Coordinates of C-alpha atoms and ligand atoms in Angstrom, one line a residue:
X1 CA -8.9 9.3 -35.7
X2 CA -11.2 6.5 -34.6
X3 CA -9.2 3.3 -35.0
X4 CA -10.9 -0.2 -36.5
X5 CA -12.2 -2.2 -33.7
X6 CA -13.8 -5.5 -33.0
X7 CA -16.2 -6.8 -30.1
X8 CA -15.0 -9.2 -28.3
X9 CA -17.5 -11.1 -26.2
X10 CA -18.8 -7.5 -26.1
X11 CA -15.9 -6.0 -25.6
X12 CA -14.7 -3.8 -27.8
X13 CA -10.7 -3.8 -28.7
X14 CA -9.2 -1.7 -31.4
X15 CA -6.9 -2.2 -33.8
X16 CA -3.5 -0.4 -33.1
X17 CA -0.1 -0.4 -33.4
X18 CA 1.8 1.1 -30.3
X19 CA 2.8 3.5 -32.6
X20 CA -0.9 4.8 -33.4
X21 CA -1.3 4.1 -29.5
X22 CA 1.3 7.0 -29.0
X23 CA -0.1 8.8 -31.5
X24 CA -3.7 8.6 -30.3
X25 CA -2.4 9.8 -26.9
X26 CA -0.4 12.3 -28.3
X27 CA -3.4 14.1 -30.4
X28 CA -5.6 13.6 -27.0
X29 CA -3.8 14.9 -24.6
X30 CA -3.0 18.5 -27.2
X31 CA -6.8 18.4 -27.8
X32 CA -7.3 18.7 -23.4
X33 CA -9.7 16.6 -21.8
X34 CA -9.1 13.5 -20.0
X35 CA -9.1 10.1 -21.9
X36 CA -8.7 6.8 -20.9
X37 CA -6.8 3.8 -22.2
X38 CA -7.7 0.1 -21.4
X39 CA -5.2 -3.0 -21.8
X40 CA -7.7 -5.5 -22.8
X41 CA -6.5 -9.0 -22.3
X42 CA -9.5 -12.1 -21.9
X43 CA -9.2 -12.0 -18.5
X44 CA -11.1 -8.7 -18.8
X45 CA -12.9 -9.5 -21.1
X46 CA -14.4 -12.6 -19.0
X47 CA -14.7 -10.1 -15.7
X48 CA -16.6 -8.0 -18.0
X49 CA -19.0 -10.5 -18.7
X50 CA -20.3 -10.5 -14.9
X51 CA -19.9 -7.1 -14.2
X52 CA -21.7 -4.2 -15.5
X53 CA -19.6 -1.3 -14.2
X54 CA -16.4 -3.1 -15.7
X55 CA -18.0 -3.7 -19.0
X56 CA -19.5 0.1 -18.8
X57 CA -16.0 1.2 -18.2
X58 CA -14.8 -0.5 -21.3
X59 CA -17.4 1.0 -23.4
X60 CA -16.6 4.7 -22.8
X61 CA -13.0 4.8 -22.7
X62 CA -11.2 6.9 -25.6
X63 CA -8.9 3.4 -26.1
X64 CA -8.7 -0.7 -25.7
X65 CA -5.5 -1.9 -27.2
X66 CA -5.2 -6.0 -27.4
X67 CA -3.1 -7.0 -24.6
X68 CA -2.8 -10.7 -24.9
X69 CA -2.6 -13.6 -27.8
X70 CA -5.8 -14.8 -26.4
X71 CA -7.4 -11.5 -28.1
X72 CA -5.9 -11.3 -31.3
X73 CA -6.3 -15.0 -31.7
X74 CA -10.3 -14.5 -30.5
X75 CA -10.6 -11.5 -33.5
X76 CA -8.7 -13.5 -35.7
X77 CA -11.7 -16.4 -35.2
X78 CA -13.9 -13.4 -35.9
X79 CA -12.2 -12.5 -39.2
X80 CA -10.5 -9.0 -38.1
X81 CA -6.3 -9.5 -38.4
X82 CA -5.3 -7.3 -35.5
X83 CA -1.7 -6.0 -36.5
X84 CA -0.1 -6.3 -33.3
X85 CA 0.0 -7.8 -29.7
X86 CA 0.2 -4.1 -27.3
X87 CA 1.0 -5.2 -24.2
X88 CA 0.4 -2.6 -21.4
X89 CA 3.6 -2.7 -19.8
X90 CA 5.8 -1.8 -22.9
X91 CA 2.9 0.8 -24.0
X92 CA 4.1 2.4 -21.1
X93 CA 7.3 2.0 -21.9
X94 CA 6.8 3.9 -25.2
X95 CA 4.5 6.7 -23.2
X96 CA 7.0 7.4 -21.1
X97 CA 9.9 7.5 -23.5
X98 CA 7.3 10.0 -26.0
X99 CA 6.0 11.9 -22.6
X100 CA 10.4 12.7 -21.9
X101 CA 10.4 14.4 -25.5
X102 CA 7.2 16.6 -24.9
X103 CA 7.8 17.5 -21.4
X104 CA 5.0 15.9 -20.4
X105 CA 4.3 15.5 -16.3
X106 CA 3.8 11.7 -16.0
X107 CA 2.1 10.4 -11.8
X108 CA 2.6 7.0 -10.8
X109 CA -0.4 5.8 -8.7
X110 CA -0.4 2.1 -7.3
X111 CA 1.5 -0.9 -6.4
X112 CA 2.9 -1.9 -3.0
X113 CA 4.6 0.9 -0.9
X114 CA 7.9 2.5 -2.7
X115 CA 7.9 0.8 -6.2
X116 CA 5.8 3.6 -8.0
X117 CA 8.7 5.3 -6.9
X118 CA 11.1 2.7 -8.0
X119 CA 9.6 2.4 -11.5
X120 CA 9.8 6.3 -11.6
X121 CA 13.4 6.2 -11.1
X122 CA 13.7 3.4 -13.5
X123 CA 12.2 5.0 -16.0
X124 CA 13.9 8.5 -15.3
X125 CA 17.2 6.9 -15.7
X126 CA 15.9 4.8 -19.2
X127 CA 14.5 8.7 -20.3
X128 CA 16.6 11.6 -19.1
X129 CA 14.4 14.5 -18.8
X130 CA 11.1 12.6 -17.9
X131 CA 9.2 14.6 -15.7
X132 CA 7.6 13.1 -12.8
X133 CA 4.9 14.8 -11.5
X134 CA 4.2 12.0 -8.9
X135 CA 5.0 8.8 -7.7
X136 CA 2.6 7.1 -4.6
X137 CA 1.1 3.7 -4.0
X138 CA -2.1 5.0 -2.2
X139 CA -4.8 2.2 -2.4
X140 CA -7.9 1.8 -4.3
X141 CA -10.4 1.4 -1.5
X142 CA -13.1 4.3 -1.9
X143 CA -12.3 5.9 1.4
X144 CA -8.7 7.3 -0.1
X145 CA -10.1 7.9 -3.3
X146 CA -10.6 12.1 -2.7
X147 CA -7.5 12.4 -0.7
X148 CA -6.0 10.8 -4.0
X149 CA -7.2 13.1 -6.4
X150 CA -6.4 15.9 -4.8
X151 CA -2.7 14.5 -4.5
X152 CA -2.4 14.0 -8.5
X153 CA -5.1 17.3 -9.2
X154 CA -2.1 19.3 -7.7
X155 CA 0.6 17.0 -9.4
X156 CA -1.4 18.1 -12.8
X157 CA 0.2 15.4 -14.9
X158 CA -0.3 14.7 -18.1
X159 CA -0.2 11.1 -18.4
X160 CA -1.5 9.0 -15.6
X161 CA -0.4 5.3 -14.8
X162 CA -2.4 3.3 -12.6
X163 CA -1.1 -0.1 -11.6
X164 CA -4.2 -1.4 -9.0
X165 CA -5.0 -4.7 -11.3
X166 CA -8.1 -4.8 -13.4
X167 CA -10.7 -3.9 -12.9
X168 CA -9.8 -2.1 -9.5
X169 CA -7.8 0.7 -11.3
X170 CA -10.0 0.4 -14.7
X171 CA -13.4 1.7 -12.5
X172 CA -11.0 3.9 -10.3
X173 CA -9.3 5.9 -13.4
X174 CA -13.4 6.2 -14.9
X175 CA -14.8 8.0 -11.4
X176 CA -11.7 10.1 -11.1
X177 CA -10.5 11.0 -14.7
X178 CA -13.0 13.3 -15.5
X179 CA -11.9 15.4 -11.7
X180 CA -8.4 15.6 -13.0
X181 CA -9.1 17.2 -16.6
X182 CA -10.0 20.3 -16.0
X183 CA -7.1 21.1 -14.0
X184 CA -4.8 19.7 -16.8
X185 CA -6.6 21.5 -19.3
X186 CA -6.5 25.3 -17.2
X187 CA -2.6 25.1 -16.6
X188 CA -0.2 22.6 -18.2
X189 CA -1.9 23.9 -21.6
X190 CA -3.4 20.4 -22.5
X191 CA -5.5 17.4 -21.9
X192 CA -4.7 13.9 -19.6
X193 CA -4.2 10.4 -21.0
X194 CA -5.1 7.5 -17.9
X195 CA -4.0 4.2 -18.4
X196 CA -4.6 0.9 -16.2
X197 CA -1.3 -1.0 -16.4
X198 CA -1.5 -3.8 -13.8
X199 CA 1.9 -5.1 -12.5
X200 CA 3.9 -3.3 -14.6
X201 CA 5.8 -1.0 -11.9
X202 CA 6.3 -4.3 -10.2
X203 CA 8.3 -5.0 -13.7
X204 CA 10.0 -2.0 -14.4
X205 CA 11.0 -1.7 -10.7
X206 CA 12.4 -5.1 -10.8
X207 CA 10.3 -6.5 -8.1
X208 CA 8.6 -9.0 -10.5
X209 CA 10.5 -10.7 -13.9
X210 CA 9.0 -10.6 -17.0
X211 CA 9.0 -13.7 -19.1
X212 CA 12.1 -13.5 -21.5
X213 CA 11.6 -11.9 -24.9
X214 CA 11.4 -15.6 -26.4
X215 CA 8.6 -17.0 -24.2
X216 CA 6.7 -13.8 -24.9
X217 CA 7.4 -14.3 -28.6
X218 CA 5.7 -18.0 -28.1
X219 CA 2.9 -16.6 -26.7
X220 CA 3.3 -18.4 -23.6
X221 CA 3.9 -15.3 -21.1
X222 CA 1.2 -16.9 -19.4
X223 CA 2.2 -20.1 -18.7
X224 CA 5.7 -18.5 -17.5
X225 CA 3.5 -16.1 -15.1
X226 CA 1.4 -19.4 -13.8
X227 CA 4.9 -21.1 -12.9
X228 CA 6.0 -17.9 -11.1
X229 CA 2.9 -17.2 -9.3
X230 CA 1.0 -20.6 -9.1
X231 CA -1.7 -18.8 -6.5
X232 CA -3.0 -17.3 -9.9
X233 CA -4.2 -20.4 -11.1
X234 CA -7.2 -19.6 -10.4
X235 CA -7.4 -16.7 -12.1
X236 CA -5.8 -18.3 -15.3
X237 CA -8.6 -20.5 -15.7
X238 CA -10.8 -17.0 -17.3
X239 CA -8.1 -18.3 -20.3
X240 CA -9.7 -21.3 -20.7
X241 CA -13.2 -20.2 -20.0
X242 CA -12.5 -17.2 -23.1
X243 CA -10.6 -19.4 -25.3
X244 CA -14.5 -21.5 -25.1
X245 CA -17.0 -18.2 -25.5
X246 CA -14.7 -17.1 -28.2
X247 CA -14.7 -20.0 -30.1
X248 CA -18.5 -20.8 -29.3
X249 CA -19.0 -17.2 -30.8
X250 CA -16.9 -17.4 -34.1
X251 CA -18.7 -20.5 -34.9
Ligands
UDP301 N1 -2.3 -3.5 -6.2 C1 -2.4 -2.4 -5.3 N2 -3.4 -2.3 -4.5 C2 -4.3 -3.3 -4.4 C3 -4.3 -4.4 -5.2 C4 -3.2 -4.5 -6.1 O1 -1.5 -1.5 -5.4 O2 -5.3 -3.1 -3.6 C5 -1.2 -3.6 -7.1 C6 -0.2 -4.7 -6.9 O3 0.8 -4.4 -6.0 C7 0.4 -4.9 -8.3 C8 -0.8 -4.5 -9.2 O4 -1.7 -3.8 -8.4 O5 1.4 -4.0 -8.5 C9 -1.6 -5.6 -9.9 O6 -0.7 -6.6 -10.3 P1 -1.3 -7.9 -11.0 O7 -0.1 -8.7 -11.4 O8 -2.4 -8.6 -10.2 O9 -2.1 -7.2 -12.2 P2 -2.4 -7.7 -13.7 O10 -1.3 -7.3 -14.5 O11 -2.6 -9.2 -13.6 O12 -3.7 -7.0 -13.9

Protein backbone atom coordinates (compact mmCIF):
# COMPACT_ATOMS: atom_id res chain seq x y z
CA UNK A 1 0.00 0.00 0.00
CA UNK A 2 3.09 2.18 0.44
CA UNK A 3 2.82 4.82 -2.22
CA UNK A 4 6.07 6.14 -4.34
CA UNK A 5 7.61 8.99 -2.68
CA UNK A 6 10.37 11.54 -3.04
CA UNK A 7 12.50 13.68 -0.43
CA UNK A 8 12.13 16.92 -0.76
CA UNK A 9 14.76 18.98 1.01
CA UNK A 10 14.25 16.02 3.43
CA UNK A 11 10.99 15.94 3.32
CA UNK A 12 9.34 13.22 2.20
CA UNK A 13 6.03 13.60 -0.16
CA UNK A 14 4.26 10.78 -1.88
CA UNK A 15 2.97 10.30 -4.99
CA UNK A 16 -0.91 10.16 -4.88
CA UNK A 17 -3.86 10.88 -6.60
CA UNK A 18 -6.80 12.03 -4.24
CA UNK A 19 -8.30 9.13 -5.30
CA UNK A 20 -5.44 6.74 -3.74
CA UNK A 21 -5.58 9.53 -0.86
CA UNK A 22 -9.18 8.31 -0.19
CA UNK A 23 -8.30 5.13 -0.66
CA UNK A 24 -5.25 5.03 1.72
CA UNK A 25 -7.63 6.53 4.32
CA UNK A 26 -10.16 4.27 3.62
CA UNK A 27 -7.91 0.93 4.15
CA UNK A 28 -6.53 2.80 7.46
CA UNK A 29 -9.03 3.72 9.18
CA UNK A 30 -10.83 -0.34 8.55
CA UNK A 31 -7.34 -1.59 9.62
CA UNK A 32 -7.92 0.72 13.36
CA UNK A 33 -5.22 2.68 14.61
CA UNK A 34 -4.70 6.25 14.23
CA UNK A 35 -2.86 7.72 11.13
CA UNK A 36 -1.91 10.89 10.14
CA UNK A 37 -1.99 12.83 6.90
CA UNK A 38 0.28 15.90 6.12
CA UNK A 39 -0.47 18.57 3.31
CA UNK A 40 3.03 19.23 2.26
CA UNK A 41 3.45 22.44 0.52
CA UNK A 42 7.38 24.29 0.58
CA UNK A 43 6.41 26.36 3.14
CA UNK A 44 6.62 23.24 5.31
CA UNK A 45 9.07 22.03 3.86
CA UNK A 46 11.25 25.25 4.62
CA UNK A 47 9.80 25.29 8.47
CA UNK A 48 10.99 21.87 8.50
CA UNK A 49 14.34 22.71 7.74
CA UNK A 50 14.71 24.67 11.16
CA UNK A 51 12.75 22.65 13.23
CA UNK A 52 13.34 19.23 14.38
CA UNK A 53 9.94 18.36 15.94
CA UNK A 54 8.19 19.64 12.55
CA UNK A 55 10.46 17.62 10.39
CA UNK A 56 10.12 14.48 12.98
CA UNK A 57 6.40 14.88 12.53
CA UNK A 58 6.69 14.63 8.86
CA UNK A 59 8.78 11.58 9.03
CA UNK A 60 6.26 9.32 10.92
CA UNK A 61 3.10 10.25 9.54
CA UNK A 62 1.12 7.32 7.56
CA UNK A 63 0.80 10.18 4.56
CA UNK A 64 2.35 13.66 2.83
CA UNK A 65 0.39 14.42 -0.24
CA UNK A 66 1.95 17.44 -2.56
CA UNK A 67 0.00 20.43 -1.66
CA UNK A 68 1.41 23.11 -3.88
CA UNK A 69 3.08 23.67 -7.58
CA UNK A 70 6.18 24.60 -5.72
CA UNK A 71 6.42 20.64 -4.88
CA UNK A 72 5.66 18.92 -7.75
CA UNK A 73 7.72 21.35 -9.73
CA UNK A 74 10.79 20.70 -6.92
CA UNK A 75 10.27 16.62 -7.64
CA UNK A 76 9.99 17.23 -11.12
CA UNK A 77 13.76 18.93 -10.90
CA UNK A 78 14.51 15.68 -9.02
CA UNK A 79 13.21 13.46 -11.83
CA UNK A 80 10.03 11.89 -10.05
CA UNK A 81 6.57 13.18 -12.21
CA UNK A 82 4.22 13.52 -9.36
CA UNK A 83 0.68 12.77 -11.00
CA UNK A 84 -1.27 15.42 -9.33
CA UNK A 85 -1.36 18.68 -7.32
CA UNK A 86 -3.61 17.45 -3.75
CA UNK A 87 -4.50 20.32 -2.24
CA UNK A 88 -5.56 19.92 1.40
CA UNK A 89 -8.70 21.80 1.32
CA UNK A 90 -10.45 19.77 -1.59
CA UNK A 91 -8.84 16.39 0.05
CA UNK A 92 -11.15 17.27 2.54
CA UNK A 93 -13.57 17.82 0.42
CA UNK A 94 -13.38 14.28 -0.95
CA UNK A 95 -12.99 12.83 2.84
CA UNK A 96 -15.85 14.20 3.81
CA UNK A 97 -17.99 13.34 0.78
CA UNK A 98 -16.35 9.28 1.11
CA UNK A 99 -16.73 9.59 5.19
CA UNK A 100 -21.06 10.54 4.24
CA UNK A 101 -21.14 7.12 2.35
CA UNK A 102 -19.37 4.98 5.17
CA UNK A 103 -21.00 6.62 8.08
CA UNK A 104 -18.07 7.68 9.24
CA UNK A 105 -18.04 10.30 12.45
CA UNK A 106 -15.96 13.27 11.14
CA UNK A 107 -14.69 16.31 14.42
CA UNK A 108 -13.80 19.65 13.34
CA UNK A 109 -11.13 21.10 15.65
CA UNK A 110 -9.74 24.79 14.91
CA UNK A 111 -10.24 28.01 13.37
CA UNK A 112 -11.64 31.19 14.93
CA UNK A 113 -14.80 30.75 17.20
CA UNK A 114 -18.09 29.25 15.18
CA UNK A 115 -16.57 28.41 11.70
CA UNK A 116 -15.70 24.74 12.55
CA UNK A 117 -19.14 24.84 13.04
CA UNK A 118 -19.89 26.71 9.94
CA UNK A 119 -17.81 24.39 7.66
CA UNK A 120 -19.72 21.53 9.41
CA UNK A 121 -22.83 22.79 8.26
CA UNK A 122 -21.44 23.46 4.93
CA UNK A 123 -20.37 20.36 4.37
CA UNK A 124 -23.51 18.64 5.94
CA UNK A 125 -25.64 20.39 3.52
CA UNK A 126 -22.94 19.56 0.31
CA UNK A 127 -23.14 15.55 1.89
CA UNK A 128 -26.57 14.61 3.38
CA UNK A 129 -25.97 12.06 5.93
CA UNK A 130 -22.37 13.16 7.04
CA UNK A 131 -22.02 12.60 10.46
CA UNK A 132 -20.54 15.05 12.68
CA UNK A 133 -19.20 13.90 15.56
CA UNK A 134 -17.82 17.42 16.59
CA UNK A 135 -17.32 20.77 15.66
CA UNK A 136 -15.04 23.25 18.17
CA UNK A 137 -12.36 25.87 17.64
CA UNK A 138 -10.51 25.18 20.93
CA UNK A 139 -6.82 26.53 20.53
CA UNK A 140 -3.55 24.88 20.20
CA UNK A 141 -1.80 26.34 23.18
CA UNK A 142 -0.63 23.15 25.39
CA UNK A 143 -2.65 24.18 28.32
CA UNK A 144 -6.13 23.09 26.42
CA UNK A 145 -4.51 20.35 24.80
CA UNK A 146 -6.05 17.42 27.48
CA UNK A 147 -9.36 19.18 27.93
CA UNK A 148 -9.35 18.76 24.01
CA UNK A 149 -8.84 15.30 23.76
CA UNK A 150 -11.08 14.33 26.04
CA UNK A 151 -13.79 16.47 24.03
CA UNK A 152 -12.97 14.52 20.59
CA UNK A 153 -11.95 10.95 22.70
CA UNK A 154 -15.71 11.08 23.58
CA UNK A 155 -16.71 12.45 20.06
CA UNK A 156 -14.87 9.06 18.79
CA UNK A 157 -14.68 10.22 15.27
CA UNK A 158 -13.27 8.65 12.66
CA UNK A 159 -11.74 11.23 10.59
CA UNK A 160 -10.17 14.19 12.28
CA UNK A 161 -9.73 17.74 10.66
CA UNK A 162 -7.48 20.10 12.21
CA UNK A 163 -7.30 23.55 10.82
CA UNK A 164 -4.49 25.36 13.50
CA UNK A 165 -1.94 26.29 10.49
CA UNK A 166 1.26 24.28 10.08
CA UNK A 167 3.09 23.35 11.98
CA UNK A 168 0.79 24.21 15.05
CA UNK A 169 -1.80 21.54 14.20
CA UNK A 170 0.83 19.08 12.33
CA UNK A 171 2.88 18.67 16.11
CA UNK A 172 -0.62 18.94 17.84
CA UNK A 173 -2.46 15.92 15.69
CA UNK A 174 1.32 13.81 16.39
CA UNK A 175 1.06 14.19 20.51
CA UNK A 176 -2.64 13.55 20.56
CA UNK A 177 -3.44 11.01 17.72
CA UNK A 178 -2.11 8.17 19.25
CA UNK A 179 -4.68 9.19 22.68
CA UNK A 180 -7.57 9.11 20.37
CA UNK A 181 -7.01 5.57 18.63
CA UNK A 182 -7.63 3.33 20.95
CA UNK A 183 -11.00 4.66 21.73
CA UNK A 184 -11.76 4.58 17.89
CA UNK A 185 -10.54 1.31 17.62
CA UNK A 186 -12.74 -0.34 21.04
CA UNK A 187 -16.16 1.13 19.80
CA UNK A 188 -16.84 2.65 16.35
CA UNK A 189 -15.26 -0.79 15.07
CA UNK A 190 -12.23 0.92 13.23
CA UNK A 191 -9.17 3.10 13.19
CA UNK A 192 -8.79 7.28 12.93
CA UNK A 193 -7.41 9.27 9.94
CA UNK A 194 -6.00 13.08 11.31
CA UNK A 195 -5.40 15.46 8.83
CA UNK A 196 -3.85 19.21 9.23
CA UNK A 197 -5.78 21.30 6.74
CA UNK A 198 -4.92 25.00 7.53
CA UNK A 199 -7.50 27.59 6.49
CA UNK A 200 -9.65 25.46 4.91
CA UNK A 201 -12.87 25.82 7.31
CA UNK A 202 -12.23 29.44 6.80
CA UNK A 203 -12.95 28.38 2.93
CA UNK A 204 -15.61 26.11 3.12
CA UNK A 205 -17.32 28.39 5.72
CA UNK A 206 -17.03 31.26 3.43
CA UNK A 207 -15.09 33.40 5.72
CA UNK A 208 -12.07 33.43 3.37
CA UNK A 209 -12.34 33.15 -0.87
CA UNK A 210 -10.50 30.79 -2.60
CA UNK A 211 -8.70 31.83 -5.76
CA UNK A 212 -11.00 30.98 -8.78
CA UNK A 213 -10.66 27.59 -10.43
CA UNK A 214 -8.54 29.45 -13.25
CA UNK A 215 -5.85 31.17 -11.08
CA UNK A 216 -5.52 27.85 -9.27
CA UNK A 217 -5.19 26.18 -12.70
CA UNK A 218 -2.18 28.81 -13.39
CA UNK A 219 -0.54 27.91 -10.45
CA UNK A 220 -0.75 31.23 -9.10
CA UNK A 221 -3.09 30.60 -5.88
CA UNK A 222 -0.36 32.10 -4.30
CA UNK A 223 0.02 35.19 -5.72
CA UNK A 224 -4.03 35.59 -5.44
CA UNK A 225 -3.57 34.69 -1.46
CA UNK A 226 -0.48 37.50 -1.24
CA UNK A 227 -3.00 40.23 -2.80
CA UNK A 228 -5.69 39.15 -0.31
CA UNK A 229 -3.68 38.89 2.74
CA UNK A 230 -0.57 41.09 2.00
CA UNK A 231 0.52 40.73 5.97
CA UNK A 232 1.67 37.14 4.58
CA UNK A 233 4.30 38.50 2.70
CA UNK A 234 6.40 37.53 4.86
CA UNK A 235 5.69 34.22 5.05
CA UNK A 236 5.62 33.87 1.13
CA UNK A 237 9.07 34.72 0.88
CA UNK A 238 9.77 30.52 2.31
CA UNK A 239 8.54 30.38 -1.81
CA UNK A 240 11.34 31.98 -2.89
CA UNK A 241 13.78 30.67 -0.36
CA UNK A 242 12.46 26.70 -1.62
CA UNK A 243 12.21 27.55 -5.14
CA UNK A 244 16.51 28.25 -4.46
CA UNK A 245 17.37 24.90 -2.07
CA UNK A 246 15.35 22.94 -4.55
CA UNK A 247 17.02 24.05 -7.44
CA UNK A 248 20.47 24.15 -5.63
CA UNK A 249 19.64 20.37 -4.86
CA UNK A 250 18.55 19.06 -8.32
CA UNK A 251 21.66 20.48 -9.74
N1 LIG B 1 -5.80 29.18 13.85
C1 LIG B 1 -6.38 28.83 15.05
N2 LIG B 1 -5.71 29.05 16.21
C2 LIG B 1 -4.45 29.57 16.22
C3 LIG B 1 -3.85 29.91 14.98
C4 LIG B 1 -4.56 29.70 13.81
O1 LIG B 1 -7.51 28.34 15.07
O2 LIG B 1 -3.88 29.73 17.29
C5 LIG B 1 -6.55 28.93 12.61
C6 LIG B 1 -6.93 30.17 11.82
O3 LIG B 1 -8.15 30.69 12.31
C7 LIG B 1 -7.08 29.58 10.42
C8 LIG B 1 -6.08 28.44 10.42
O4 LIG B 1 -5.72 28.19 11.76
O5 LIG B 1 -8.37 29.04 10.26
C9 LIG B 1 -4.77 28.71 9.70
O6 LIG B 1 -4.98 29.41 8.56
P1 LIG B 1 -3.79 29.80 7.59
O7 LIG B 1 -4.40 30.41 6.42
O8 LIG B 1 -2.72 30.55 8.33
O9 LIG B 1 -3.20 28.35 7.29
P2 LIG B 1 -2.35 27.81 6.10
O10 LIG B 1 -3.34 27.21 5.16
O11 LIG B 1 -1.56 28.94 5.51
O12 LIG B 1 -1.49 26.79 6.81
Amino acid sequence: MKPRSVEILGVRVDDVTYREACDIAEALIRRGGAHQFATVNPEFIMAARDDDEFRQVLASTALNVPDGAGVVWAAGRRGVKLRERVAGVDLMLKLCALAARHRWRVFFLGAQPGVAERAAAALVLAHPGLMVAGAYAGSPRREEEMAIVARVRAAQPQLLFVAYGAPAQDKWLARNLPLLATVAGDDAGGGIVGMGVGGAFDFIAGVQKRAPDWVQRANLEWLYRLVRQPWRWRRQTALIRFAVAAMLESR
